[in-house]
């Protein structure tokens, strides 16, 4: 009898629960609940490689890190000019070589300890450690002697131009004037890490230790890492002890790694996401006609391109690369397939990057392409060694790759195979140079041509092609040392001409940022770097 | 024995089966439809002026019409052509992988069920472990260590699909093991493998065939998933699974991209199921000879 009672009570409870949850569903969707509770639901494309700011290189990782860390200065949500961050003010010397940052004494790490100037120095030393193997270490090369230290020529970090005068004063001495320095330091590679946490789980230069697990994580951003379920969710919540906590309106952000942009769009439509990273190609027209208030097409400082493995035949043949580049009908790709306002790329640096202009030279010219191909010594496409095109699993990369595959077949008679890999496997193949041609996208880290052109310096962390040109190196380095904008741009265009003549990477199109956004998200401004400082966002 | 005392002429098991199968109208229809689809796929170059990879980017996705019988996809490729060529891949993968999974599954299940005891425990625990292993991770590991090839696709699919078959067969064999005809066979001094092959296996052929006909469409869809992960069929080639997956993605905007491949796959699936049903009835030694 007793058991029956329990049985009925349980059954009744279950039914009640079911009814009440049904009711809830009708009244509140996930997004409207999130809006009410101040939680942003963010479609973030892919599972991050790691959450270590000195290791990661991808855009999805940066989306998360922006919430967990705060640099010396932070970008203004509208025009990205530097606003005080961990530093409340800064002084610049007359000769533009010495920057003195005054840190906030009230800024703390998520474990309550104060953010000290020495933590920044430790972080710079960490990312520049040769054994850490950070692909972004070159972002700090503007610091005096940093390059020598990173390349192992200098062993003593004390001779590198970063010094903590006291707990709240950080002095950075540059090797040469760097006009874009203040926007450079907003990048993730300049984020501080908490030294005791790093050292607890390894050495200063250990990669992939457990410090980024939620139970160990220490950051200095407006949010802290609460939960990380692989391939499911990363959840960050507002820190009550953050120095500017009273101005942070969001209570948390849920990042969902949704590789399939079809799923992402469906979740958005089902009110499960506030914002998506992408929009499936097939849906753009539908949103343009039916829901233009949800569709956002923002200018975006980025280039979509294919890199060639210069160390591996047959792509070591410059003429072959040129023929391939000329046989891509970029206009057809952007107008017939992408339809999101993208621009066919005839150069590598996006037009008008901080005022820099370069005339497009890589065009669509099948006659010239065939002529150059006949000069390569390969009689026809069939006599070539097999070529494969590698891309990460994603529907739009897949469609573009198929279109380009067909163009090369039709115009040059070259058959290539397509290989797609999951994001982490793809990143590893690229770094290990186990590819012939690979898809890449580069989003400017700061608004300056240097962010695009110093990518291709010899041995650069993100130069996965194996390409190297001493003339190019010296031109880009000269440009970075020059304070005169006209002179800089002249040097940059000389460098870019060399690059586009050699074509270790074949530019395809300049990005636009096509995504969906709920009107309930406020304080979200379109900007060319797609940087949205979460602390200025609010929901209503 | 017939009533008037004359003996009926003995007929072989196979001839009986054939007679019963031909009488089953549904399964014969299934056979015809299946043969028709296979013929179309094989005769593809004669039936369509396009190649499966010919693109017309500026036209993009167009609905079915005079020029393109079943319309085109987002890259302007003729869908009819792609369905025909895709069918070749799907049939090859579906039939081969099913054969592999049936062979492994039946052997594994029959041995485990027949010998029982420790052998059974060890073999079935292995099946449990293999079941629990996440398939996606297994595939990604395969991709990292081996060259991509269609053979690898068969291995990956075979490696998961035989598990259910093994369980079904084991259960059937265990049920049959203590039946009288098996005791009789033992009593007659037959060796164990003879009993398994001649007396047990013919009795479990029904469920095996039915399950196998269900496995083929499942494998065709699994193949699409694997191709998406980069293992298996690579573009510009396609298969029905890939066409359906791509169709699902643009279901709302270009419905024909989903409808036609899905119809063809469903027709094939129905045919296979009817044939499977017919075969089961025909091959079952217990069914009457009328």
Tab-separated table of N, CA and C in Angstrom, chain A residues 259-260 262 265-266 269 280-283 285-286 329 332-333 336-337 339 388 391 393-395 398-400 402-407 409-410 416-422 425, chain B residues 51-61 73-75 77 82 140 143-144 148 226-231 233-237 242 245-246 248-254 257:
chain	number	residue	atom	x	y	z
A	259	UNK	N	29.332	24.040	-34.858
A	259	UNK	CA	30.097	24.073	-36.109
A	259	UNK	C	29.187	24.199	-37.316
A	260	UNK	N	28.015	23.626	-37.207
A	260	UNK	CA	27.114	23.617	-38.347
A	260	UNK	C	26.286	24.888	-38.338
A	262	UNK	N	23.918	25.737	-40.133
A	262	UNK	CA	22.489	25.462	-40.298
A	262	UNK	C	21.831	25.301	-38.922
A	265	UNK	N	21.613	28.621	-37.207
A	265	UNK	CA	20.512	29.462	-37.680
A	265	UNK	C	19.182	28.957	-37.126
A	266	UNK	N	19.033	27.634	-37.074
A	266	UNK	CA	17.792	27.059	-36.550
A	266	UNK	C	17.627	27.412	-35.067
A	269	UNK	N	16.507	30.930	-34.774
A	269	UNK	CA	15.098	31.094	-35.125
A	269	UNK	C	14.208	30.560	-34.016
A	280	UNK	N	24.015	30.655	-42.931
A	280	UNK	CA	24.162	29.794	-44.096
A	280	UNK	C	23.914	30.580	-45.386
A	281	UNK	N	24.684	30.232	-46.415
A	281	UNK	CA	24.576	30.969	-47.680
A	281	UNK	C	23.156	30.968	-48.232
A	282	UNK	N	22.479	29.814	-48.065
A	282	UNK	CA	21.152	29.695	-48.684
A	282	UNK	C	20.128	30.606	-48.015
A	283	UNK	N	20.438	31.039	-46.763
A	283	UNK	CA	19.428	31.772	-46.016
A	283	UNK	C	19.536	33.286	-46.196
A	285	UNK	N	19.321	35.350	-48.737
A	285	UNK	CA	18.234	35.967	-49.495
A	285	UNK	C	16.933	35.997	-48.704
A	286	UNK	N	16.675	34.908	-47.975
A	286	UNK	CA	15.435	34.831	-47.209
A	286	UNK	C	15.386	35.943	-46.168
A	329	UNK	N	37.467	32.623	-60.588
A	329	UNK	CA	36.506	33.671	-60.915
A	329	UNK	C	35.912	34.206	-59.607
A	332	UNK	N	32.321	35.754	-59.467
A	332	UNK	CA	31.254	34.766	-59.463
A	332	UNK	C	31.070	34.188	-58.062
A	333	UNK	N	32.177	33.963	-57.343
A	333	UNK	CA	32.090	33.429	-55.978
A	333	UNK	C	31.331	34.389	-55.066
A	336	UNK	N	27.513	35.181	-56.913
A	336	UNK	CA	26.569	34.093	-57.148
A	336	UNK	C	26.425	33.173	-55.941
A	337	UNK	N	27.494	33.030	-55.151
A	337	UNK	CA	27.426	32.070	-54.050
A	337	UNK	C	27.305	32.769	-52.697
A	339	UNK	N	26.976	36.139	-51.746
A	339	UNK	CA	25.865	37.095	-51.728
A	339	UNK	C	25.795	37.954	-50.470
A	388	UNK	N	45.992	18.500	-53.092
A	388	UNK	CA	44.764	18.469	-52.302
A	388	UNK	C	44.516	19.832	-51.680
A	391	UNK	N	40.482	22.103	-45.869
A	391	UNK	CA	39.698	23.144	-45.191
A	391	UNK	C	39.060	22.552	-43.961
A	393	UNK	N	35.986	21.667	-41.451
A	393	UNK	CA	34.622	21.248	-41.720
A	393	UNK	C	33.649	22.395	-41.534
A	394	UNK	N	33.082	22.839	-42.627
A	394	UNK	CA	32.091	23.902	-42.571
A	394	UNK	C	31.449	23.968	-43.938
A	395	UNK	N	30.164	24.218	-43.935
A	395	UNK	CA	29.423	24.134	-45.176
A	395	UNK	C	29.880	25.176	-46.190
A	398	UNK	N	33.130	24.397	-47.745
A	398	UNK	CA	32.914	23.232	-48.588
A	398	UNK	C	32.384	23.658	-49.957
A	399	UNK	N	31.437	24.564	-49.958
A	399	UNK	CA	30.851	25.010	-51.218
A	399	UNK	C	31.870	25.798	-52.041
A	400	UNK	N	32.603	26.695	-51.361
A	400	UNK	CA	33.598	27.488	-52.077
A	400	UNK	C	34.681	26.589	-52.657
A	402	UNK	N	34.443	23.519	-53.551
A	402	UNK	CA	33.934	22.784	-54.708
A	402	UNK	C	33.879	23.667	-55.949
A	403	UNK	N	33.504	24.939	-55.754
A	403	UNK	CA	33.439	25.845	-56.898
A	403	UNK	C	34.835	26.082	-57.460
A	404	UNK	N	35.818	26.280	-56.568
A	404	UNK	CA	37.184	26.545	-57.036
A	404	UNK	C	37.771	25.293	-57.685
A	405	UNK	N	37.490	24.143	-57.083
A	405	UNK	CA	37.940	22.877	-57.672
A	405	UNK	C	37.480	22.777	-59.128
A	406	UNK	N	36.217	23.151	-59.339
A	406	UNK	CA	35.648	23.052	-60.677
A	406	UNK	C	36.259	24.086	-61.629
A	407	UNK	N	36.545	25.288	-61.104
A	407	UNK	CA	37.163	26.323	-61.943
A	407	UNK	C	38.531	25.869	-62.417
A	409	UNK	N	39.549	22.874	-62.755
A	409	UNK	CA	39.392	21.772	-63.687
A	409	UNK	C	38.987	22.318	-65.066
A	410	UNK	N	38.048	23.255	-65.040
A	410	UNK	CA	37.518	23.749	-66.301
A	410	UNK	C	38.531	24.607	-67.044
A	416	UNK	N	42.030	18.681	-58.509
A	416	UNK	CA	42.498	18.668	-57.120
A	416	UNK	C	41.484	17.895	-56.289
A	417	UNK	N	41.956	17.303	-55.200
A	417	UNK	CA	41.029	16.622	-54.292
A	417	UNK	C	40.749	17.534	-53.109
A	418	UNK	N	39.597	17.352	-52.493
A	418	UNK	CA	39.230	18.176	-51.346
A	418	UNK	C	39.323	17.339	-50.074
A	419	UNK	N	39.905	17.907	-49.039
A	419	UNK	CA	40.022	17.224	-47.754
A	419	UNK	C	39.473	18.149	-46.696
A	420	UNK	N	38.506	17.680	-45.915
A	420	UNK	CA	38.088	18.536	-44.813
A	420	UNK	C	38.357	17.855	-43.492
A	421	UNK	N	38.773	18.669	-42.519
A	421	UNK	CA	39.130	18.137	-41.206
A	421	UNK	C	38.458	18.954	-40.125
A	422	UNK	N	38.272	18.314	-38.996
A	422	UNK	CA	37.717	18.982	-37.828
A	422	UNK	C	38.704	20.071	-37.394
A	425	UNK	N	42.162	19.314	-35.738
A	425	UNK	CA	43.007	18.505	-36.618
A	425	UNK	C	43.520	19.382	-37.759
B	51	UNK	N	27.462	16.325	-66.764
B	51	UNK	CA	28.283	15.488	-65.906
B	51	UNK	C	27.938	15.866	-64.472
B	52	UNK	N	28.297	14.960	-63.531
B	52	UNK	CA	27.885	15.219	-62.145
B	52	UNK	C	28.587	16.419	-61.535
B	53	UNK	N	29.706	16.855	-62.160
B	53	UNK	CA	30.406	17.996	-61.556
B	53	UNK	C	30.297	19.268	-62.394
B	54	UNK	N	29.484	19.250	-63.454
B	54	UNK	CA	29.347	20.465	-64.249
B	54	UNK	C	28.597	21.537	-63.442
B	55	UNK	N	29.241	22.712	-63.315
B	55	UNK	CA	28.623	23.778	-62.519
B	55	UNK	C	28.209	24.944	-63.401
B	56	UNK	N	27.153	25.603	-62.997
B	56	UNK	CA	26.768	26.849	-63.631
B	56	UNK	C	26.461	27.833	-62.510
B	57	UNK	N	27.543	28.506	-62.035
B	57	UNK	CA	27.418	29.323	-60.828
B	57	UNK	C	26.403	30.441	-60.988
B	58	UNK	N	26.358	31.032	-62.194
B	58	UNK	CA	25.487	32.205	-62.310
B	58	UNK	C	24.006	31.814	-62.259
B	59	UNK	N	23.681	30.571	-62.637
B	59	UNK	CA	22.268	30.189	-62.554
B	59	UNK	C	21.898	29.804	-61.117
B	60	UNK	N	22.855	29.253	-60.374
B	60	UNK	CA	22.582	28.879	-58.991
B	60	UNK	C	21.522	27.799	-58.908
B	61	UNK	N	20.760	27.802	-57.811
B	61	UNK	CA	19.741	26.780	-57.617
B	61	UNK	C	18.491	27.140	-58.415
B	73	UNK	N	21.396	22.425	-57.949
B	73	UNK	CA	21.749	22.800	-56.578
B	73	UNK	C	22.394	24.181	-56.551
B	74	UNK	N	22.873	24.568	-55.394
B	74	UNK	CA	23.342	25.947	-55.205
B	74	UNK	C	24.514	26.296	-56.125
B	75	UNK	N	25.285	25.266	-56.552
B	75	UNK	CA	26.384	25.526	-57.479
B	75	UNK	C	25.952	25.352	-58.935
B	77	UNK	N	24.496	22.660	-60.326
B	77	UNK	CA	24.727	21.319	-60.860
B	77	UNK	C	23.394	20.592	-61.019
B	82	UNK	N	23.261	14.067	-60.615
B	82	UNK	CA	23.946	13.783	-59.361
B	82	UNK	C	23.277	12.628	-58.613
B	140	UNK	N	37.426	10.110	-36.191
B	140	UNK	CA	38.461	11.145	-36.253
B	140	UNK	C	39.838	10.520	-36.035
B	143	UNK	N	40.947	8.927	-39.129
B	143	UNK	CA	41.330	9.914	-40.128
B	143	UNK	C	42.718	10.455	-39.888
B	144	UNK	N	43.067	10.596	-38.581
B	144	UNK	CA	44.372	11.157	-38.269
B	144	UNK	C	45.468	10.160	-38.626
B	148	UNK	N	43.036	8.603	-46.246
B	148	UNK	CA	41.617	8.569	-46.491
B	148	UNK	C	41.321	7.675	-47.691
B	226	UNK	N	29.852	10.376	-42.505
B	226	UNK	CA	31.299	10.192	-42.562
B	226	UNK	C	31.918	11.082	-43.627
B	227	UNK	N	31.245	11.235	-44.742
B	227	UNK	CA	31.775	12.088	-45.793
B	227	UNK	C	31.850	13.518	-45.307
B	228	UNK	N	30.876	13.892	-44.483
B	228	UNK	CA	30.873	15.244	-43.934
B	228	UNK	C	32.106	15.444	-43.065
B	229	UNK	N	32.506	14.400	-42.311
B	229	UNK	CA	33.683	14.505	-41.453
B	229	UNK	C	34.975	14.389	-42.246
B	230	UNK	N	34.864	14.113	-43.546
B	230	UNK	CA	36.069	14.080	-44.357
B	230	UNK	C	36.554	12.685	-44.644
B	231	UNK	N	35.834	11.681	-44.170
B	231	UNK	CA	36.196	10.306	-44.477
B	231	UNK	C	35.180	9.837	-45.500
B	233	UNK	N	33.394	9.418	-49.263
B	233	UNK	CA	33.224	9.999	-50.586
B	233	UNK	C	33.551	11.491	-50.559
B	234	UNK	N	34.386	11.918	-51.457
B	234	UNK	CA	34.762	13.323	-51.450
B	234	UNK	C	34.253	14.041	-52.686
B	235	UNK	N	33.958	15.337	-52.540
B	235	UNK	CA	33.455	16.114	-53.655
B	235	UNK	C	34.468	16.146	-54.796
B	236	UNK	N	34.047	16.319	-56.039
B	236	UNK	CA	32.666	16.606	-56.431
B	236	UNK	C	31.779	15.363	-56.528
B	237	UNK	N	32.320	14.158	-56.269
B	237	UNK	CA	31.454	12.981	-56.281
B	237	UNK	C	30.394	13.146	-55.202
B	242	UNK	N	24.819	12.086	-49.082
B	242	UNK	CA	25.326	13.462	-49.148
B	242	UNK	C	24.261	14.383	-49.730
B	245	UNK	N	21.716	15.082	-47.107
B	245	UNK	CA	22.211	15.984	-46.068
B	245	UNK	C	22.255	17.424	-46.591
B	246	UNK	N	22.772	17.579	-47.803
B	246	UNK	CA	22.819	18.926	-48.380
B	246	UNK	C	21.406	19.458	-48.608
B	248	UNK	N	18.767	18.738	-46.802
B	248	UNK	CA	18.193	19.151	-45.520
B	248	UNK	C	18.613	20.565	-45.173
B	249	UNK	N	19.877	20.892	-45.526
B	249	UNK	CA	20.383	22.211	-45.171
B	249	UNK	C	19.630	23.322	-45.901
B	250	UNK	N	19.165	23.039	-47.102
B	250	UNK	CA	18.481	24.114	-47.821
B	250	UNK	C	17.010	23.774	-48.041
B	251	UNK	N	16.481	22.978	-47.098
B	251	UNK	CA	15.106	22.505	-47.186
B	251	UNK	C	14.100	23.630	-47.385
B	252	UNK	N	14.265	24.722	-46.631
B	252	UNK	CA	13.261	25.779	-46.683
B	252	UNK	C	13.356	26.602	-47.952
B	253	UNK	N	14.589	26.796	-48.435
B	253	UNK	CA	14.755	27.653	-49.602
B	253	UNK	C	14.614	26.874	-50.911
B	254	UNK	N	15.251	25.698	-50.980
B	254	UNK	CA	15.214	24.927	-52.231
B	254	UNK	C	14.725	23.513	-51.933
B	257	UNK	N	15.788	19.993	-53.564
B	257	UNK	CA	17.087	19.368	-53.308
B	257	UNK	C	16.969	18.273	-52.254
